[in-house]
CSV table of C-alpha atoms and ligand atoms in Angstrom, one decimal:
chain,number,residue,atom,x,y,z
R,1,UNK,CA,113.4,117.2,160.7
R,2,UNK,CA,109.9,118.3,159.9
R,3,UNK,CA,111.1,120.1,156.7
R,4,UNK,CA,112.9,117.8,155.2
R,5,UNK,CA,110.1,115.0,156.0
R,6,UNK,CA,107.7,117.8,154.2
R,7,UNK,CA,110.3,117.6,151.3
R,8,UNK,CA,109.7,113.9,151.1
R,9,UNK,CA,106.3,113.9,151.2
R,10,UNK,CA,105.6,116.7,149.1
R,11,UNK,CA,108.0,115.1,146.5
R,12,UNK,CA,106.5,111.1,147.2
R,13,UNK,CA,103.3,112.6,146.3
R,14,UNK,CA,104.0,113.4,142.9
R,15,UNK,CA,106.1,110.5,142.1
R,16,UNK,CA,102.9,107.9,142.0
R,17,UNK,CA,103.9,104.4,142.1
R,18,UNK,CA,107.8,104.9,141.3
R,19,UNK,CA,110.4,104.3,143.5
R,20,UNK,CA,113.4,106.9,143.6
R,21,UNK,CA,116.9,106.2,145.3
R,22,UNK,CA,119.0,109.2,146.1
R,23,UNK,CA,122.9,108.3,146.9
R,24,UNK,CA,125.3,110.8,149.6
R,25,UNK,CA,128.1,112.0,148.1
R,26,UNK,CA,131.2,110.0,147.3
R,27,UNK,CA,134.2,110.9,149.3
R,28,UNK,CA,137.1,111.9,147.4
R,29,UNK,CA,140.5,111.4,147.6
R,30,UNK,CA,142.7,114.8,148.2
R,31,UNK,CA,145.9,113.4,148.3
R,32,UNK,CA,147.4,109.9,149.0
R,33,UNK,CA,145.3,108.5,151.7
R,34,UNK,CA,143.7,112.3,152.1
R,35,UNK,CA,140.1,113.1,151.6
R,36,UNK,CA,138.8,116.7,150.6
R,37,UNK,CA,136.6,118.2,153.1
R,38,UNK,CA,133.2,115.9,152.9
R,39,UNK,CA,130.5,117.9,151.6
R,40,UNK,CA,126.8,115.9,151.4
R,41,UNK,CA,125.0,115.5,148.2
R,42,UNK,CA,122.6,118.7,148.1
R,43,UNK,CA,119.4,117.0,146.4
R,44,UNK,CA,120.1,113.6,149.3
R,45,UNK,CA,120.5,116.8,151.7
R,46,UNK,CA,117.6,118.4,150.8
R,47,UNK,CA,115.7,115.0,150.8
R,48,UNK,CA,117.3,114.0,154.7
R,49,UNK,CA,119.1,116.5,156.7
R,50,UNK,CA,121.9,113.5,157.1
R,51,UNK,CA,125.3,115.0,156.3
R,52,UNK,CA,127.1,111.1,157.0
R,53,UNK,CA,128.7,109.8,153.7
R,54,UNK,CA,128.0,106.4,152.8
R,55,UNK,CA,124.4,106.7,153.2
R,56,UNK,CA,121.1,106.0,150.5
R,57,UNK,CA,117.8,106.9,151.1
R,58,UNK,CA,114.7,105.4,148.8
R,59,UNK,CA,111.5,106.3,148.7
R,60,UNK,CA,109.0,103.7,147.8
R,61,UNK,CA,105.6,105.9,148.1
R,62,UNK,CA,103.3,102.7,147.0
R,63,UNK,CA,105.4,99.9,149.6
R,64,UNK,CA,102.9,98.5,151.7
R,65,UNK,CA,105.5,98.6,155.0
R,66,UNK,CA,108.3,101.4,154.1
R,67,UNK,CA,107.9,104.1,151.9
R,68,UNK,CA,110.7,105.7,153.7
R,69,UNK,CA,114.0,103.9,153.7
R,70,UNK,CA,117.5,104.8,154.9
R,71,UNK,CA,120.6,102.7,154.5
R,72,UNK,CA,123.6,104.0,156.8
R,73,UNK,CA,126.9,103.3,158.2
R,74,UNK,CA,126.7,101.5,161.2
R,75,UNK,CA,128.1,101.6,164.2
R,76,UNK,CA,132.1,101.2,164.8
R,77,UNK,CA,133.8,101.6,167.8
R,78,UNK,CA,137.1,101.4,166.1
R,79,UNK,CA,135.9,103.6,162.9
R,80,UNK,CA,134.2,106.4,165.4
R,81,UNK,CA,138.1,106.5,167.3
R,82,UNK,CA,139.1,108.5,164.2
R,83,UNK,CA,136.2,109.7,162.7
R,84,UNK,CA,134.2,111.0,165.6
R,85,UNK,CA,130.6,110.0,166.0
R,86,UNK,CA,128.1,107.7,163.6
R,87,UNK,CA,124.4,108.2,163.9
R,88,UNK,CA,124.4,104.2,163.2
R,89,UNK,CA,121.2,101.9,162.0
R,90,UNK,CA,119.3,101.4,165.0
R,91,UNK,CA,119.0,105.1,166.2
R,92,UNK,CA,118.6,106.4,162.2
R,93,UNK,CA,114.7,105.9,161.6
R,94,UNK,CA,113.8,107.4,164.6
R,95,UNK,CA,116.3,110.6,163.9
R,96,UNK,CA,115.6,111.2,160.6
R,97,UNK,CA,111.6,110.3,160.9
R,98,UNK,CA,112.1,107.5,158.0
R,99,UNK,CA,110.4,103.8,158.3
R,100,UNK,CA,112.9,102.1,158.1
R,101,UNK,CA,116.7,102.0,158.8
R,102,UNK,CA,119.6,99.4,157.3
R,103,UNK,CA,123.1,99.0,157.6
R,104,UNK,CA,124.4,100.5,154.2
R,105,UNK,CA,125.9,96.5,153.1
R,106,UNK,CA,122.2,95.2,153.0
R,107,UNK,CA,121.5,98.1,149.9
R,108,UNK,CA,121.8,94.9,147.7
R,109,UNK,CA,120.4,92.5,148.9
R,110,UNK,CA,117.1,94.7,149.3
R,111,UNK,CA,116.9,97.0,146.6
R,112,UNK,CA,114.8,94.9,144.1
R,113,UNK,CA,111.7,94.5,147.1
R,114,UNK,CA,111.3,98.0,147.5
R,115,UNK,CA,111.6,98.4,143.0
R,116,UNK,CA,108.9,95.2,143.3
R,117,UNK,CA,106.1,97.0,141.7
R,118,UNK,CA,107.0,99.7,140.0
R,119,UNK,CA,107.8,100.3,136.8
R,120,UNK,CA,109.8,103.9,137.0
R,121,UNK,CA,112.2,104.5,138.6
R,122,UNK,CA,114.1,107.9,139.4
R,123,UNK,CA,117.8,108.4,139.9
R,124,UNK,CA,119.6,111.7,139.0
R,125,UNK,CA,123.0,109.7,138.1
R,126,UNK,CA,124.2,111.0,141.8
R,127,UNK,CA,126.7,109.2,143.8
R,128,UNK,CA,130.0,109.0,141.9
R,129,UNK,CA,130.4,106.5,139.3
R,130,UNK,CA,130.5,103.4,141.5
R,131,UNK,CA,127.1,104.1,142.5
R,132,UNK,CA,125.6,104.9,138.8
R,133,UNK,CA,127.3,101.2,138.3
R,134,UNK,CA,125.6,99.7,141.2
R,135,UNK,CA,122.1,100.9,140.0
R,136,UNK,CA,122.6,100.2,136.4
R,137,UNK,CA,123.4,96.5,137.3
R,138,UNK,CA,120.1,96.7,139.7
R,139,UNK,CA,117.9,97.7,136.6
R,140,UNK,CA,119.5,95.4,134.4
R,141,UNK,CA,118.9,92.7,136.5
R,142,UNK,CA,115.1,93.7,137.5
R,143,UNK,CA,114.5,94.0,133.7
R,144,UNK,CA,115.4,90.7,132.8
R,145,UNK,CA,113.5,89.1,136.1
R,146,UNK,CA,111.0,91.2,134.8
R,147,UNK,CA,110.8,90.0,131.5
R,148,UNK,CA,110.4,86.0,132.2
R,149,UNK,CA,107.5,87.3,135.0
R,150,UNK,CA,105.7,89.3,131.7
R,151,UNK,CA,106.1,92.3,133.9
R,152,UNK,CA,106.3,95.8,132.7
R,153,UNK,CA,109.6,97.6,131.9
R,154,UNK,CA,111.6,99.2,134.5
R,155,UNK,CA,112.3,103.1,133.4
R,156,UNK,CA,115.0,105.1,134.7
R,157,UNK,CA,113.6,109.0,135.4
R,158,UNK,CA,115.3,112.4,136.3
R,159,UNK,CA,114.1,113.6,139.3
R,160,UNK,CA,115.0,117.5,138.3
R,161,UNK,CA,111.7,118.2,136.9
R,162,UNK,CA,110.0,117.3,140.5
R,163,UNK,CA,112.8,117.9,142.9
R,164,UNK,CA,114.9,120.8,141.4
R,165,UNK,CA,111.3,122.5,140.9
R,166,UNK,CA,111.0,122.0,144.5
R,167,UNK,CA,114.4,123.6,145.8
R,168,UNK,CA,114.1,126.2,143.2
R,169,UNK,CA,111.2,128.0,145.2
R,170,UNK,CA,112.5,128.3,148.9
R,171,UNK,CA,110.2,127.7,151.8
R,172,UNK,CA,110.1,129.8,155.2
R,173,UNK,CA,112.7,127.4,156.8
R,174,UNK,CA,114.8,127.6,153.2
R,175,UNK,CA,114.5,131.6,153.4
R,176,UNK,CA,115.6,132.0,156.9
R,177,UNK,CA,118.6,129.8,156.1
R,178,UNK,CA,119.7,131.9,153.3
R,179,UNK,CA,119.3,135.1,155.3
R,180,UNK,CA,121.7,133.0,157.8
R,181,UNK,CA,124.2,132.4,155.4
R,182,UNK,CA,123.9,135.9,153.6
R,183,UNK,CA,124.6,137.6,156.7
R,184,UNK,CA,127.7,135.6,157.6
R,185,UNK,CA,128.9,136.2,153.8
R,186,UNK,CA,128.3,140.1,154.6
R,187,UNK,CA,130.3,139.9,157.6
R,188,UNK,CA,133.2,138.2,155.8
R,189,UNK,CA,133.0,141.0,153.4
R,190,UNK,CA,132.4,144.1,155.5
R,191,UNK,CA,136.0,142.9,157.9
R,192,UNK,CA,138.0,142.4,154.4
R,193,UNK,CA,136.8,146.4,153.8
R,194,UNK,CA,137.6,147.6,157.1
R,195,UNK,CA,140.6,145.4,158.1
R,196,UNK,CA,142.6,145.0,154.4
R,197,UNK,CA,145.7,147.5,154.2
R,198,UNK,CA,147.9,148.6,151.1
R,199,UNK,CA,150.5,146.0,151.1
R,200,UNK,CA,148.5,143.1,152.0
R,201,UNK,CA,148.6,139.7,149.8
R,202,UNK,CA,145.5,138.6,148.3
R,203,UNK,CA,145.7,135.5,150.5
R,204,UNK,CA,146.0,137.9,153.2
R,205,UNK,CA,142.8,139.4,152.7
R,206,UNK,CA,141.1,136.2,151.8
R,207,UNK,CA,142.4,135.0,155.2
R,208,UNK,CA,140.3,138.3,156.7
R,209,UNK,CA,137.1,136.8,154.6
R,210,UNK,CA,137.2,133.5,155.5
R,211,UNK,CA,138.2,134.0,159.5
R,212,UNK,CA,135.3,135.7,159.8
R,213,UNK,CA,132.8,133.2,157.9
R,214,UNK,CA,134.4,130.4,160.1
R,215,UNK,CA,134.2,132.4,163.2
R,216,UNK,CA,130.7,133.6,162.7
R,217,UNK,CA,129.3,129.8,162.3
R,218,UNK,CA,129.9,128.9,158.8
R,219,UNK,CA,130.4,124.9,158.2
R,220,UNK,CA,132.1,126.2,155.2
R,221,UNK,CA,132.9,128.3,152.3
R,222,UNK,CA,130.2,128.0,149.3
R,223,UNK,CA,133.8,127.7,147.5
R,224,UNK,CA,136.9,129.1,147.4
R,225,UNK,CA,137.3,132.7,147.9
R,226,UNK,CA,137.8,134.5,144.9
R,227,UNK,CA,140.7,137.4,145.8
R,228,UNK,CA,141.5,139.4,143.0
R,229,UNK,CA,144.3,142.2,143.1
R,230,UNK,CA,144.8,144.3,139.8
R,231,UNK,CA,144.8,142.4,136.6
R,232,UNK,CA,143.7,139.9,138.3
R,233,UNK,CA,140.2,141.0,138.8
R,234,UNK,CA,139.5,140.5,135.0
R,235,UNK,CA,140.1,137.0,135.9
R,236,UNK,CA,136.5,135.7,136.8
R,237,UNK,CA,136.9,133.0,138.4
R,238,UNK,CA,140.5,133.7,140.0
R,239,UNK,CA,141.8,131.5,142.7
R,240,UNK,CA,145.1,131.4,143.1
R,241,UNK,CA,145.3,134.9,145.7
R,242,UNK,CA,148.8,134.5,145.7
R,243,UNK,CA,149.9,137.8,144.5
R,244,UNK,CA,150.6,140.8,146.7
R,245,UNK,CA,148.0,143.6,145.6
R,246,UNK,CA,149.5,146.4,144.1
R,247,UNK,CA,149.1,149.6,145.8
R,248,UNK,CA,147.1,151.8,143.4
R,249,UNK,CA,144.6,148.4,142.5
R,250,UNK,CA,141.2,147.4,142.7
R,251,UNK,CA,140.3,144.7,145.0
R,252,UNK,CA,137.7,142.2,143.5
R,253,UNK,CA,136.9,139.5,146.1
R,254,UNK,CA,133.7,137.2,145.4
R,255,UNK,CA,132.8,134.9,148.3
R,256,UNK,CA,130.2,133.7,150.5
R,257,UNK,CA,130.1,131.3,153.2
R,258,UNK,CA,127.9,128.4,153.5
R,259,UNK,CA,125.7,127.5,156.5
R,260,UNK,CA,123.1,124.3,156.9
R,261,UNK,CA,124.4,123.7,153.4
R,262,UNK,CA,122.8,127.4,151.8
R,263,UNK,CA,124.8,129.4,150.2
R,264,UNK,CA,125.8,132.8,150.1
R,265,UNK,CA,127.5,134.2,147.2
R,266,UNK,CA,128.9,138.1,147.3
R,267,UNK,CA,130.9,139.9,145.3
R,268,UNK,CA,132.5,143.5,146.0
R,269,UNK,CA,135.1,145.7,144.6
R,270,UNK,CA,137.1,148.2,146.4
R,271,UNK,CA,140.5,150.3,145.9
R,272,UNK,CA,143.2,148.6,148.2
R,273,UNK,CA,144.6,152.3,148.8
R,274,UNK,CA,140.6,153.1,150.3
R,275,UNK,CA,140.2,155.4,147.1
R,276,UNK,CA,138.7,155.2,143.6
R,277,UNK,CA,140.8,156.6,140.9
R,278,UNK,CA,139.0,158.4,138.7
R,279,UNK,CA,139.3,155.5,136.0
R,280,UNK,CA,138.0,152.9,138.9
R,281,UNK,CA,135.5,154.6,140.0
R,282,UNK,CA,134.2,155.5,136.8
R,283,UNK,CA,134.1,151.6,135.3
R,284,UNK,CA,132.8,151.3,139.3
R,285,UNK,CA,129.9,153.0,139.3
R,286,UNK,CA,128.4,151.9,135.7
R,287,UNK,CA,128.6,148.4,137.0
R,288,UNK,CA,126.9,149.6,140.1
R,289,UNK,CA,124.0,151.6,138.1
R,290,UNK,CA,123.7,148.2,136.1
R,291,UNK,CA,123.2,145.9,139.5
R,292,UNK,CA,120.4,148.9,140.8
R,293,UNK,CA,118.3,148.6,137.7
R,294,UNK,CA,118.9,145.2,137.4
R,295,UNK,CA,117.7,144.1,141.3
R,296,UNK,CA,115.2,147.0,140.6
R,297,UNK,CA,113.6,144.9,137.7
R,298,UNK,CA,113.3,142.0,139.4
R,299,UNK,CA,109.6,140.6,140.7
R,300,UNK,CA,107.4,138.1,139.7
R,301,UNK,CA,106.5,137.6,136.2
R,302,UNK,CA,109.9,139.2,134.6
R,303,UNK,CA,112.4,137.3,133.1
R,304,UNK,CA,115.5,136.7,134.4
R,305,UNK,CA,117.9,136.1,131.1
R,306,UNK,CA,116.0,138.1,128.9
R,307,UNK,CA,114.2,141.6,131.1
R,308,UNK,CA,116.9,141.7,133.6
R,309,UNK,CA,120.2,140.5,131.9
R,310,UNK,CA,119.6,143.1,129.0
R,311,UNK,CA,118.9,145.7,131.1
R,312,UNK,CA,122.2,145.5,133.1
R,313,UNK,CA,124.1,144.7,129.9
R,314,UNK,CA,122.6,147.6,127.8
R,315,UNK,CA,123.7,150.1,130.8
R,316,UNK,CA,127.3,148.6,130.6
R,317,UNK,CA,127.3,148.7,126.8
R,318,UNK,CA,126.0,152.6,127.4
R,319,UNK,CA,129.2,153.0,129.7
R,320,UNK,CA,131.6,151.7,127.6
R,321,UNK,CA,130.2,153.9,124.9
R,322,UNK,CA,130.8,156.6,127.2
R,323,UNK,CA,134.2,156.3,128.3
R,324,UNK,CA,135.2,155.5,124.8
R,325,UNK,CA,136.4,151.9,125.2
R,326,UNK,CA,133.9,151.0,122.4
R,327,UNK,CA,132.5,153.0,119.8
R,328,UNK,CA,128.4,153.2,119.4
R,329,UNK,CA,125.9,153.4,118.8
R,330,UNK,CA,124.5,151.0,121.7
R,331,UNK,CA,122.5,148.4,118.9
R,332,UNK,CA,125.2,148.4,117.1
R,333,UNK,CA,127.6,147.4,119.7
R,334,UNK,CA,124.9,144.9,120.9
R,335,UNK,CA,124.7,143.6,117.4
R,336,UNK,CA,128.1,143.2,116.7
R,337,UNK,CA,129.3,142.3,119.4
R,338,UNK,CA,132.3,144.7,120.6
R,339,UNK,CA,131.5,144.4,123.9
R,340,UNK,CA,131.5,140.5,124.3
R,341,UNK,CA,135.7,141.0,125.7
R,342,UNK,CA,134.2,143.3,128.7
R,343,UNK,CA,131.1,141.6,129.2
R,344,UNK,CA,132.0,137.8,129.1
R,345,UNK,CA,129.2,136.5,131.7
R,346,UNK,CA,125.4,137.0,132.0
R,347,UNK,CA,124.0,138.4,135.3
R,348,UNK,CA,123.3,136.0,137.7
R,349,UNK,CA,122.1,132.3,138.7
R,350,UNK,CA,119.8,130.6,140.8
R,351,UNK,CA,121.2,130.1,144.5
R,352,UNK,CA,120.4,127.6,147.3
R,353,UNK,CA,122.0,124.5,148.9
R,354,UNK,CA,124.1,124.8,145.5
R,355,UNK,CA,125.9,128.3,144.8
R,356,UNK,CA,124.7,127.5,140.5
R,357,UNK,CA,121.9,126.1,142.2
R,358,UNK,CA,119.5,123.6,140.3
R,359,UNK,CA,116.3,124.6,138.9
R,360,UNK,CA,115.2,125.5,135.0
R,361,UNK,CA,116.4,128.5,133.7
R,362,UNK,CA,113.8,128.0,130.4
R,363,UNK,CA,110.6,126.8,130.2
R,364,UNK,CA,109.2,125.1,126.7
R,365,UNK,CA,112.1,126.9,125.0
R,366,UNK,CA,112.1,130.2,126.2
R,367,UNK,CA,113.7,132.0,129.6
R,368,UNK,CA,111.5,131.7,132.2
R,369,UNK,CA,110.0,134.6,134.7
R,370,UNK,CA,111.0,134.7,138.1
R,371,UNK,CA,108.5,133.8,140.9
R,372,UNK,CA,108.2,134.9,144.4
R,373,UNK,CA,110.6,132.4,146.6
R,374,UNK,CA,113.4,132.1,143.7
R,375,UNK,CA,116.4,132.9,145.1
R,376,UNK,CA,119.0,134.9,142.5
R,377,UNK,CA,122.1,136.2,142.4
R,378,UNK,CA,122.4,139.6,140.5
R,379,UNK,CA,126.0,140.0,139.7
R,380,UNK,CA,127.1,142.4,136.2
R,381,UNK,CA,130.7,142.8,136.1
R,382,UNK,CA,133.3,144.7,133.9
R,383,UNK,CA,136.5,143.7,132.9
R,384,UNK,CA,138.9,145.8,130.9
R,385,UNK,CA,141.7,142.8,130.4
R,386,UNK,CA,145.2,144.0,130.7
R,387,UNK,CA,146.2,142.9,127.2
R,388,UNK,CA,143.1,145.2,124.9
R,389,UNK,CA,143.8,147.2,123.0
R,390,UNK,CA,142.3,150.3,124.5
R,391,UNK,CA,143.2,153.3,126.0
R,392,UNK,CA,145.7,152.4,129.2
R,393,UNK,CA,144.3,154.1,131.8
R,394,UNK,CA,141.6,151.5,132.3
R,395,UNK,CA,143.8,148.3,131.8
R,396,UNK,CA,143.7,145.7,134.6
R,397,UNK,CA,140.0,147.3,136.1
R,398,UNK,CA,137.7,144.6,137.0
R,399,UNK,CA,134.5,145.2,138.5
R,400,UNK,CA,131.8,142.5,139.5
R,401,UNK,CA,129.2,143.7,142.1
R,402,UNK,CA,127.3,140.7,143.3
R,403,UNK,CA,124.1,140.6,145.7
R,404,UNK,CA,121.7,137.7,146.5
R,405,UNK,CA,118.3,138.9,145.9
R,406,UNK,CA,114.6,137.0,147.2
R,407,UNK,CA,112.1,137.6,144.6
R,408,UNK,CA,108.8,138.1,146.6
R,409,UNK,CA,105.2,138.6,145.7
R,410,UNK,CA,105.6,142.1,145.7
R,411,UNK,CA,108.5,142.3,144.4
R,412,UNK,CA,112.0,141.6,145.9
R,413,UNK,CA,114.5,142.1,148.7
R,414,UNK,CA,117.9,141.9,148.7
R,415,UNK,CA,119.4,139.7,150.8
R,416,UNK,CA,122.9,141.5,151.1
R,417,UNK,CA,121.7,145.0,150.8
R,418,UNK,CA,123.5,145.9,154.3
R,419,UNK,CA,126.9,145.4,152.6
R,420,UNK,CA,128.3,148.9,151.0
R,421,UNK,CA,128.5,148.8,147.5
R,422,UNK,CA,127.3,152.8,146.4
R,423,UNK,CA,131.4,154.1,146.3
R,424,UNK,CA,131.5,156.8,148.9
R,425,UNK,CA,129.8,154.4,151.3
R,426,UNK,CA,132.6,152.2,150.7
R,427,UNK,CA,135.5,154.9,150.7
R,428,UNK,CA,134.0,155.5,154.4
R,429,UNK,CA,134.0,152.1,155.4
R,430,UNK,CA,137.4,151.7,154.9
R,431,UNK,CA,138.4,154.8,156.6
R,432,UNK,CA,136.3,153.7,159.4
R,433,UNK,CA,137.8,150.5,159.8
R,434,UNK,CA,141.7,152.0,159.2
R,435,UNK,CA,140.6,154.1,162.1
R,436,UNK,CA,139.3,151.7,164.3
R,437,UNK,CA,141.4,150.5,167.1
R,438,UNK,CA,139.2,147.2,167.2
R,439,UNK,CA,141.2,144.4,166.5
R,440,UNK,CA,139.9,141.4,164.1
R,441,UNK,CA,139.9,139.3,166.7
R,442,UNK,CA,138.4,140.6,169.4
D,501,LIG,N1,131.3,132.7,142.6
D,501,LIG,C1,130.7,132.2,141.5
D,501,LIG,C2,129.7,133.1,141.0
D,501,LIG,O1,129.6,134.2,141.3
D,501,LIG,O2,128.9,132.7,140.2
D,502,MN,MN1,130.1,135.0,143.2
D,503,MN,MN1,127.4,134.1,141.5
């Protein structure tokens, strides 16, 4: 609870004399009377460690009384029967080291005491459109009290600049949470090397991956489980992992579990058969080379979309050069864009409590350097789509190779560097495991 009440703080003290409200999540229907796995809202997360739905937390730095403010659901015996456990108003200020606690029904009715006074306020538009409709009506109606009183106007703000600023550089606490939840991705993706077998479904395999992350701890997947089989891994953001995985394919599974709400986000690709073709392992290791130099480059100071993302894509342009799928030279690929069908995505993201976590990727107009506590992902991938026209042999070979990377003063570490990704290192891991009398479930 200290961390996130030096969030608060930390956040209050830049805000002045505004007043910001940050909504949970809304709960959304799956089917019928169904809801989709409840997942908090990451910036009220952030703000509370309260993963309850139906919950609004203000901060009011300049109130006289309570600068801290929590409105929750309260107490019901007949709700908790099928819902399991509330935290509830009376015991909420106390847990989550706020002033004040209110049942979530009295938002209304005291919402315009705690905006008395102030003439911003900040709301990110979070909390599903009911919400954004609840606040809008609050402002109007303070506006036009506050325009019979001769009082100033009542702005709305974003909170990003402040707040996303904030989660973008990770604290101590922040940084052992992502190790947490990198580890428990690597796991997830070490068992699908040494436990998948020719023949296998990609839901099989996904079923490997996300055992383990549920197994090991993890509250959830950082979303779902990309398994790719063949063609399929030029798909980038495939899902389905119905098919069965032909037997001569690549592999291309991109997942990461989530724990205390950070996320991990991996991405290998292996042979099904526990070989590389020549082909594969050709396309294989120039995507490799490309995540090296690109992890390599990254440190304090160098930019990420500019430095790093044109490093890794001029080693892939090289490689495609090389193994004739384009024609050089490299500038003029780079200027004319023949590469664009294998290359469709740049090379990574910001990562925290979101897996495209929040934060500025450009600063007064252009791409901003990295800083020590940034969390990235650096992921260059290489897809040779099925339906090109290119020579056969490499039809249907995806490769992404994805690691989460800590810039630090010095320089960096990567987060996920204990999971094989140099190709021999993975041919031996699957042997390893095909050998292994071990069960899965031990
Ligand atoms: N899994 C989404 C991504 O890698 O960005
Ligand atoms: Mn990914
Ligand atoms: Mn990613």
């Amino acid at each position: 609870m200290t961390e996130f009440k030096k969030r608060r703080d930390a956040f209050m003290e830049k805000i002045g004399d505004a007043v910001a409200v940050f909504p949970s999540a809304p709960q959304v229907i799956r089917s019928n009377d169904g809801h989709y796995p409840y997942r908090q809202d990451s910036d009220f997360y952030y703000l509370t460690g309260f993963a309850e739905p139906e919950s609004v937390l203000v901060l009011a730095p300049s109130h006289p009384q309570t600068k801290t403010v929590i409105f929750v659901r309260p107490r019901d015996r007949d709700r908790e029967i099928w819902e399991g456990k509330r935290l509830g108003v009376e015991a909420a200020a106390a847990a989550l080291s706020v002033d004040a606690a209110y049942p979530l029904a009295e938002l209304d009715e005291r919402l315009p005491a705690l905006l008395d006074g102030s003439d911003n306020l900040y709301y990110g538009m979070n909390g599903g459109h009911e919400f954004i409709r609840r606040i809008i009506r609050h402002v109007k109606q303070a506006r036009i009290t506050r325009r019979r009183a001769d009082n100033a106007a009542l702005n709305i703000l974003d909170p990003s600049p402040i707040l996303h600023e904030m989660r973008t550089i990770k604290s101590a606490a922040d940084i052992a949470g992502m190790r947490r939840a990198v580890e428990i991705s690597c796991a997830g993706h070490l068992a699908a090397m040494r436990y998948a077998r020719p023949g296998m479904h990609e839901y099989e395999v996904q079923a490997i991956v996300d055992y383990v992350f549920a197994s090991r701890g993890a509250e959830s997947n950082s979303y779902p489980s990309i398994v790719a089989g063949g063609n399929n891994t030029t798909y980038l953001h495939y899902t389905a992992n119905r098919d069965r995985i032909p037997d001569d394919a690549l592999v291309l599974i991109d997942a990461g579990a989530e724990v205390d709400f950070y996320n991990g986000d991996i991405t290998r690709t292996w042979p099904i058969s526990g070989k590389f073709s020549a082909e594969q392992r050709a396309v294989y290791d120039i995507v490799l080379a490309a995540n090296r130099a690109a992890i390599e480059l990254c440190k304090p100071g160098v930019t990420f979309n500019t430095t790093i993302n044109d490093a890794a894509q001029r080693i892939m342009v090289e490689g495609l050069i090389d193994l004739k799928l384009v024609k050089g030279p490299a500038d003029a690929v780079l200027e004319g864009g023949a590469h664009r069908p294998f290359l469709p995505h740049r090379v990574g993201h910001f990562l925290g409590y979101d897996t495209h976590d929040v934060g500025f990727y450009r600063q007064k107009g252009d791409w901003r350097p990295l800083a020590a506590g940034m969390v990235v992902t650096i992921e260059p991938g290489l897809y040779v789509g099925y339906d090109l026209d290119v020579d056969p042999r490499f039809k249907g070979i995806g490769v992404r190779i994805e690691d989460d990377v800590l810039v630090t003063e010095r320089g960096r570490e990567n987060l996920s560097e204990e999971l094989p990704k140099d190709a021999d290192e993975i041919e031996r891991t699957m042997e390893a495991g095909r050998r292994s009398k071990e069960p899965l479930l031990a």
